[in-house]
XYZ file of C-alpha atoms in Angstrom:
456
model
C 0.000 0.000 0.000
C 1.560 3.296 -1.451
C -0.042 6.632 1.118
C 0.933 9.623 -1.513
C -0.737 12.810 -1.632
C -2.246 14.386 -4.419
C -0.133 15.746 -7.400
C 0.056 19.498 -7.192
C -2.427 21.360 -9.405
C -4.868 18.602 -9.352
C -8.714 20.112 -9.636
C -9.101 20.312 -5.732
C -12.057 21.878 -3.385
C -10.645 24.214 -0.051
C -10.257 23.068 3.411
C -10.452 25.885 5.890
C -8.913 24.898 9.092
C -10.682 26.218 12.021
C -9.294 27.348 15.709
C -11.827 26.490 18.202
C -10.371 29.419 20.412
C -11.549 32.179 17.647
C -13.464 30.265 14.725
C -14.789 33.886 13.320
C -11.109 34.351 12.818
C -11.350 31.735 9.748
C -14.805 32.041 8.716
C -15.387 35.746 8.454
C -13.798 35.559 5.301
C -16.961 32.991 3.510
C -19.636 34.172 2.247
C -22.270 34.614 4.950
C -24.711 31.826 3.285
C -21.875 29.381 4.252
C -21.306 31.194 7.724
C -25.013 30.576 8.642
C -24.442 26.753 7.241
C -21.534 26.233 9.481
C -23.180 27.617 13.145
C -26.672 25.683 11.918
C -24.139 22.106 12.052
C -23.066 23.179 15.477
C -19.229 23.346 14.031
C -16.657 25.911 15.830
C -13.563 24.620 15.149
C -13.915 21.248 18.041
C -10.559 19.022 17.142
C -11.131 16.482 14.529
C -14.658 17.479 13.535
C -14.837 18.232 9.721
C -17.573 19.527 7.874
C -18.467 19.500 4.057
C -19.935 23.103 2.677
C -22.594 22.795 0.519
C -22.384 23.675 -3.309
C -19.093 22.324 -3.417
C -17.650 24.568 -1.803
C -15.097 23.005 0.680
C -15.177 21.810 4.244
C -14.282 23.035 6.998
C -11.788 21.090 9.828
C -11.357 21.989 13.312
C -7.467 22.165 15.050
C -8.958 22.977 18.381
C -6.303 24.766 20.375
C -2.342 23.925 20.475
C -3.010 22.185 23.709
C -5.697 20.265 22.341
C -3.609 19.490 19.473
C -0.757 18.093 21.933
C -3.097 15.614 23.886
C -4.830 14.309 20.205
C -1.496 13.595 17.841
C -2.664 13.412 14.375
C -6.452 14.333 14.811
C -6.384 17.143 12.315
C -4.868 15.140 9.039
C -7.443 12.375 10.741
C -10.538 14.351 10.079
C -9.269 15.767 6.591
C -8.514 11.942 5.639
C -12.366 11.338 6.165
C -13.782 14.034 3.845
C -15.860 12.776 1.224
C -13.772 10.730 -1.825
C -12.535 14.173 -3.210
C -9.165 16.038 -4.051
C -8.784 18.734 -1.105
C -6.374 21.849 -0.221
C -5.821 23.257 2.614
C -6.908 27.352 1.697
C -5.202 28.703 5.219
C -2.563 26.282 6.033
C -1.193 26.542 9.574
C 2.501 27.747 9.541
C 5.383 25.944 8.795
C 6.617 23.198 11.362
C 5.699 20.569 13.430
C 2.509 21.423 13.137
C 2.169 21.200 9.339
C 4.461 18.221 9.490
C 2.027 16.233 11.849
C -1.059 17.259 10.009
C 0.107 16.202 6.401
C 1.792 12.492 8.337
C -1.542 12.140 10.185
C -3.406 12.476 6.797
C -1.242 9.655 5.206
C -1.200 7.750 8.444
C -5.008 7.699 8.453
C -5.499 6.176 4.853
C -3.916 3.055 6.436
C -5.651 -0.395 5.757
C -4.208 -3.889 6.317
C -6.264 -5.578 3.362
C -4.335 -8.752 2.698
C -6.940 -10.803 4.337
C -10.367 -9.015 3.703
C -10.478 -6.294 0.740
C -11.116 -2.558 1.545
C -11.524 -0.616 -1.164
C -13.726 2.585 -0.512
C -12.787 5.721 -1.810
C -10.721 8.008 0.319
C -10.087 11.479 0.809
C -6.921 13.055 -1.169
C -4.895 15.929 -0.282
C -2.423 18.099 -1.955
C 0.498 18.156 0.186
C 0.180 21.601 2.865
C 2.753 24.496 1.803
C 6.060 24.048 4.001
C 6.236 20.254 4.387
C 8.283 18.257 2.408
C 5.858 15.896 1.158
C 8.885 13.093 -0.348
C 10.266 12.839 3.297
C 6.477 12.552 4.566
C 5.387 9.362 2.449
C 9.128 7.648 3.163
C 7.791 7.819 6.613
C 4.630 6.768 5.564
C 5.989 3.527 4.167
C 7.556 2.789 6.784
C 5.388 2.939 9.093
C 3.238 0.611 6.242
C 6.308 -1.836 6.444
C 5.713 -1.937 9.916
C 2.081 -2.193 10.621
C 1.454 -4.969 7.501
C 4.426 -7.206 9.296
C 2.839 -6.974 12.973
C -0.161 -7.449 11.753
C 0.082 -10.472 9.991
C -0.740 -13.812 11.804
C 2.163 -15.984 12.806
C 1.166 -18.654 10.435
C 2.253 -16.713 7.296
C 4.607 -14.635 9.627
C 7.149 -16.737 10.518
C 10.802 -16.528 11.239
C 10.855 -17.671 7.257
C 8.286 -15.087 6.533
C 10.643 -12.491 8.384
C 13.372 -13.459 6.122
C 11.739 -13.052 2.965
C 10.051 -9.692 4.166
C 14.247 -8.450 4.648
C 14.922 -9.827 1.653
C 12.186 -8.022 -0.108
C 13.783 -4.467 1.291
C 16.619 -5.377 0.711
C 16.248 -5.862 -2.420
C 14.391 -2.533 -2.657
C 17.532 -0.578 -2.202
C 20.408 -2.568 -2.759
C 21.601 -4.271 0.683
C 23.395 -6.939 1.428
C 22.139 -10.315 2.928
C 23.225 -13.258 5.168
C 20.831 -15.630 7.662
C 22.203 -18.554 9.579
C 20.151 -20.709 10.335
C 18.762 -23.758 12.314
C 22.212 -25.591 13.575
C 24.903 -23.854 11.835
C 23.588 -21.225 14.461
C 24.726 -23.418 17.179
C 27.768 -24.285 15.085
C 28.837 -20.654 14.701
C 28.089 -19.445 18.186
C 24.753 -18.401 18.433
C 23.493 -20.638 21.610
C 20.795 -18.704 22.708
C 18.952 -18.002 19.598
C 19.391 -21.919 18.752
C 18.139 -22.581 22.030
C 14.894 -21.038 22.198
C 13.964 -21.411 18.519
C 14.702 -25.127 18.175
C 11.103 -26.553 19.571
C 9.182 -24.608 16.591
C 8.796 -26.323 13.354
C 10.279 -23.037 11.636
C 13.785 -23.258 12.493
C 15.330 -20.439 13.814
C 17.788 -17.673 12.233
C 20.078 -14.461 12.712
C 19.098 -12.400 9.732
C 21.817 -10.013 8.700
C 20.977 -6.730 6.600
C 24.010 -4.091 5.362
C 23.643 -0.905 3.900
C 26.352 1.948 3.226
C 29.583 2.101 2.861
C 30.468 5.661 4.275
C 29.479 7.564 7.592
C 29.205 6.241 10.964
C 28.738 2.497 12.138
C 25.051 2.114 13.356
C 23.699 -1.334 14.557
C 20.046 -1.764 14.496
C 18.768 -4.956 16.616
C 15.586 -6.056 16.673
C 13.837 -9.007 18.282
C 11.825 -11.343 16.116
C 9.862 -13.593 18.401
C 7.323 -14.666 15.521
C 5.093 -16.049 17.807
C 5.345 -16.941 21.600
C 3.644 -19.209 23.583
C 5.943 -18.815 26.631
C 7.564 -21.972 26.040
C 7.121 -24.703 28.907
C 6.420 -21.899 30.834
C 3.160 -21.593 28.978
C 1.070 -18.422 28.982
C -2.638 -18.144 29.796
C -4.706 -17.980 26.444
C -5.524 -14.741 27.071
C -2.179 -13.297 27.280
C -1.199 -15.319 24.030
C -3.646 -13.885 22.037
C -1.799 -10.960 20.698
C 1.969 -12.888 20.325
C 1.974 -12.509 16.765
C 2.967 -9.008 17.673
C 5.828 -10.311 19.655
C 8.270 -9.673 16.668
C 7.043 -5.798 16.842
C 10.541 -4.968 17.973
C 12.057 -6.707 14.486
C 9.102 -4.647 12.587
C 9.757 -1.228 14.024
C 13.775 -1.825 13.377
C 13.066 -2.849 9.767
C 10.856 0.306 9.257
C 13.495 2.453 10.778
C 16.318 1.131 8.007
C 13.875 2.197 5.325
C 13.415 5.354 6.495
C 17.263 5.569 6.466
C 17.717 3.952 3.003
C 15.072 5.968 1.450
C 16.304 9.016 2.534
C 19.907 8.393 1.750
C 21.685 8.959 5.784
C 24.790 8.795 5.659
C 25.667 5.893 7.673
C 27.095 2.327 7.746
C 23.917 0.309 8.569
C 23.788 -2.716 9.595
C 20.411 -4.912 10.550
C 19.993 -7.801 13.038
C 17.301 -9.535 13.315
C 16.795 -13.433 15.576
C 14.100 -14.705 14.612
C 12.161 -17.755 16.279
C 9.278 -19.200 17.299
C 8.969 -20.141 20.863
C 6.986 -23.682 21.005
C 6.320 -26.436 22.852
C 7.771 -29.573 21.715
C 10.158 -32.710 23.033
C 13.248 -30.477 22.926
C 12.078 -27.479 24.364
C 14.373 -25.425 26.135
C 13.157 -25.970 30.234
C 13.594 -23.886 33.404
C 16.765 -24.340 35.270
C 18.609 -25.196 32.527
C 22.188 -23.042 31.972
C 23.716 -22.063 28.717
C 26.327 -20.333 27.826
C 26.072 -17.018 25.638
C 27.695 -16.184 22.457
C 30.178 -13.753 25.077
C 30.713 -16.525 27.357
C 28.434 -15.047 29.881
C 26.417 -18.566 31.156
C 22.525 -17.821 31.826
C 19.888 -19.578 34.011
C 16.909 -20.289 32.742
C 14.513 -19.470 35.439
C 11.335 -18.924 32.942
C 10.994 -19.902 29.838
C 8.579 -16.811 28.826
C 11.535 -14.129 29.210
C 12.902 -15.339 26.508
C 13.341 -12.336 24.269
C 16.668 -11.272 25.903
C 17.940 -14.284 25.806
C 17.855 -14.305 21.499
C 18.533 -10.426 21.683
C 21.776 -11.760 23.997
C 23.519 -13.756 21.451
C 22.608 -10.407 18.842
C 24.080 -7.702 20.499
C 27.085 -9.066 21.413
C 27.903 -10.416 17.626
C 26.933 -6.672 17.040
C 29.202 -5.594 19.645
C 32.081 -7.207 18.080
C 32.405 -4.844 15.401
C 32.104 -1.507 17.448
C 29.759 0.317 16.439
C 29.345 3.894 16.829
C 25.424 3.672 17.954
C 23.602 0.358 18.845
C 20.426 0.483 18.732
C 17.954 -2.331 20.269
C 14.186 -2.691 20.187
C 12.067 -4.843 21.646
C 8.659 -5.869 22.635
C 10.080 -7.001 25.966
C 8.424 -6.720 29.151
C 4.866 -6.030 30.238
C 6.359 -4.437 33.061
C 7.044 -1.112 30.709
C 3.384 -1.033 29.721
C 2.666 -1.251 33.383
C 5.292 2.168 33.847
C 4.391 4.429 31.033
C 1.244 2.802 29.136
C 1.004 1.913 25.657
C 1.561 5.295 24.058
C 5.527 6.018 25.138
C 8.015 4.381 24.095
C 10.524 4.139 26.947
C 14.407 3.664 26.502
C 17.352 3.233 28.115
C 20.903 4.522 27.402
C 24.237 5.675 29.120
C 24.700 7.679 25.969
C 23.294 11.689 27.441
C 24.103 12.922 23.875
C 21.505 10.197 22.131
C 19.281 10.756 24.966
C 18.975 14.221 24.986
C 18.742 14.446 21.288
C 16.311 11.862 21.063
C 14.214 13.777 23.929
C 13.816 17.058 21.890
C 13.392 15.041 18.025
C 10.264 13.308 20.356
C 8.649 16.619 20.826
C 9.387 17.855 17.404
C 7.470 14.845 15.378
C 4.829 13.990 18.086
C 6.331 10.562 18.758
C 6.259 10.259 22.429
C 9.562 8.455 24.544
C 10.443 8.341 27.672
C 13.763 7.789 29.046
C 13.897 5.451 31.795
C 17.146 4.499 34.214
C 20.050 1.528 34.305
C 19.184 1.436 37.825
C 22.761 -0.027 38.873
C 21.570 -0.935 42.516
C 19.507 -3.656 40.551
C 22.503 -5.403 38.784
C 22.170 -7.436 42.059
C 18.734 -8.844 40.873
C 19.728 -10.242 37.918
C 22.724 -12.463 39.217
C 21.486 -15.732 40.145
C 24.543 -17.368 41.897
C 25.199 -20.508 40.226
C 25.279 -18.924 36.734
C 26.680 -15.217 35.422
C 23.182 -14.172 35.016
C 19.610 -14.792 35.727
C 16.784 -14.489 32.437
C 13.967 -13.916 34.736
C 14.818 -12.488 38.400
C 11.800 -13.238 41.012
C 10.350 -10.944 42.989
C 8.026 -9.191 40.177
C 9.910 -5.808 40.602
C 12.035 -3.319 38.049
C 10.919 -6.008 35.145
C 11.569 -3.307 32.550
C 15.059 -2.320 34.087
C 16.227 -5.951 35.426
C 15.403 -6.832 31.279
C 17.794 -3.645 29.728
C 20.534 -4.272 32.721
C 20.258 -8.105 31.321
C 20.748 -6.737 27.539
C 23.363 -3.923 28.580
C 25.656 -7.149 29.405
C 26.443 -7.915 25.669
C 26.635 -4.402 24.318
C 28.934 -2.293 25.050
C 27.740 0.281 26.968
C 28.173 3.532 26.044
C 27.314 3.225 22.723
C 24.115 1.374 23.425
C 20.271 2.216 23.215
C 17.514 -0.113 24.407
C 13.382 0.089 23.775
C 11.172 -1.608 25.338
C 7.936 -1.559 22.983
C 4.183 -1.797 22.916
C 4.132 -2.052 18.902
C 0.531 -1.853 18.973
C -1.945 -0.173 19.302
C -5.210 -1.194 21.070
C -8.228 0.222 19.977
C -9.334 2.934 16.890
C -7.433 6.431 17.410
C -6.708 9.011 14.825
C -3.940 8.047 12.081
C -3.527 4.816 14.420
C -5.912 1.914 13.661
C -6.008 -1.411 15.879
C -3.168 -3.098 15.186
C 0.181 -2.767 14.362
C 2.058 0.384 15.081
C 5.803 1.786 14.834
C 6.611 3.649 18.437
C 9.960 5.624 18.772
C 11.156 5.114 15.294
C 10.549 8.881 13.917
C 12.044 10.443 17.245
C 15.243 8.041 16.342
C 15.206 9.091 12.641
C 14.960 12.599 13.371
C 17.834 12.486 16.439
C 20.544 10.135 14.425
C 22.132 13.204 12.404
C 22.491 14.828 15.399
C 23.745 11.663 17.502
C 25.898 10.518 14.227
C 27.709 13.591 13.123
């Protein structure tokens, strides 16, 4: 699915946008016929509520107030992207910014549709792209976030850890990257325990998919966890909570969104893409609690519950990523429900040592409404996750710091100060504007927007 805007000079109709602080501002300058139209419909300017004039003649959207704007992200291109099936303009665009930016992204955003199962066809909304954006940097962004959302939301049976392969192969492809997956037991032959490990019950054999890009700039390591589907193992989840694992490889789907936004738009980097992808099943050979194995750093792990095993594949990635010091490692994961429990399903929270990433990353948040919050290598916890009879411990008890006891776990096989961990929702759970249910890239803009900074 290609979200474009309209070509320029294409026969279009207005859109006035409306403050809800001082509508008369915007609509003393229609005719008063359309003025009487627009108070008879009860419209002054409310967030999100659009409104088609009569004759012809337009519509009308609301932007509410800057604050209102700030609690709705992407309610404004939302509203315009359910106009009647016509070609609009915006006649009084806001000014030049992050506010244009997130109005014309929220627009493509919001003609979204995942239709490989079920078709959806209807006619939608098109809009020439707002003065002051940059419309070819908009609908890179808008493809990957397509990338993304299409991959999560595709059922583990045609999403597998093969599936996952041939969907990096496919961008690959696309812009002219190299490839290399090891897989099943030449991963256990060339040092990849872990990932061998907790893929080998599944009928899919596991793999580390490998993805390069670049040959000037800066080093940058992008590692992404590709649980395909996870039923906790022998530690079995509860139906309920296995429900939505076919989401569980979110972390893998917002990395490999992220590298086409950085491909597309030409960064200059050295990029490099890793990717362990598994299944974690039940079978005769599944991997059991108690049992220790030894990393691809040496480090030797307990195996104290089966279910945390998303750092344990991510383990064996970062430090074969670590080996070639990078200048920025970046790691993303749908890791812990113990993150959702912290900041909710909206922020994206991270973890670095790095203040110069974190700080950057902080302000390119605010500046393309993509919320993060930055939360602490608590090092009074390293404690927690060191079991005694091993080096470390995939699952401390207790129930406390989940979120932190998981990135001090990761921090172990990267090295340090070069290092960035998420720990991601990837989804998002009911109908909001520009966001479906579904599948849904967190922190990837704010990263996109923050690496020239962080990489110059």
């Amino acid at each position: 699915m290609a979200l474009k805007f309209a070509d320029t000079g294409a026969e279009s109709l207005p859109i006035y946008l409306v403050g809800s602080d001082d509508p008369a501002a915007t609509l003393g300058g229609l005719s008063q016929d359309l003025v009487d139209w627009i108070e008879f419909n009860g419209f002054n300017g409310q967030l999100g509520r659009g409104l088609v004039l009569p004759g012809k003649k337009g519509a009308v959207v609301g932007i509410g107030t800057a604050a209102a704007r700030l609690r709705k992200r992407f309610a404004v291109g939302d509203a315009i992207a359910n106009l009647p099936a016509a070609t609009f303009e915006i006649a009084n665009p806001l000014p030049a910014g992050p506010d244009a930016d997130e109005l014309a992204l929220g627009f493509l955003l919001s003609g979204y549709r995942f239709d490989r199962y079920r078709a959806q066809t209807a006619p939608q909304a098109q809009l020439v792209a707002p003065d002051g954006v940059d419309a070819a940097a908009l609908e890179r962004i808008a493809a990957a976030e397509v990338l993304i959302r299409d991959l999560i939301n595709t059922p583990a049976e045609d999403m597998g850890p093969d599936a996952l392969e041939q969907a990096v192969r496919d961008l690959a492809s696309d812009f002219g990257a190299g490839m290399q997956v090891i897989e099943g037991e030449d991963l256990r032959a060339q040092n990849f325990p872990l990932i061998h490990t907790v893929g080998r019950a599944a009928a899919k054999a596991p793999r580390l998919i490998e993805m390069t890009w670049g040959t000037d700039g800066p080093a940058l390591t992008l590692v992404g966890k590709g649980v395909c589907f996870d039923t906790g193992g022998l530690n079995l989840k509860p139906g309920a909570s296995m429900g939505l694992m076919k989401k569980d490889m979110g972390g893998a789907a917002n990395v490999l969104g992220l590298a086409r936004m950085i491909m597309s738009g030409e960064m200059n980097c050295r990029l490099r893409v890793l990717i362990p992808a598994v299944e974690n099943n039940v079978s005769g050979n599944s991997f059991r609690p108690g049992d220790i194995y030894k990393a691809r750093n040496g480090l030797t792990v307990e195996i104290n519950n089966t279910d945390a095993e998303g750092r344990l594949v991510l383990a064996d990635a970062l430090a074969y990523g670590a080996e070639a010091n990078p200048d920025l490692m970046i790691c993303m994961a749908t890791l812990t429900g113990a993150a959702r429990v912290a900041v909710g399903p909206d922020i994206a929270p991270f973890y670095t040592d790095d203040e110069v990433f974190a700080q950057a990353l902080s302000a390119a948040a605010a500046r393309v409404a993509d919320p993060v919050w930055r939360l602490p290598f608590h090092e009074a916890y390293e404690p927690m996750i060191e079991p005694g009879i091993a080096d470390l411990d995939n699952a401390p008890s207790g129930g406390m710091a989940g979120s932190i006891t998981a990135a001090l776990f990761l921090r172990r096989f990267a090295d340090a100060s070069r290092f960035a961990h998420f720990d991601i929702f990837a989804w998002q759970r009911a109908n909001a504007p520009a966001r479906p249910k579904g599948g849904l890239g967190q922190g990837i803009r704010a990263i996109y927007n923050a690496l020239p900074e962080v990489l110059s």
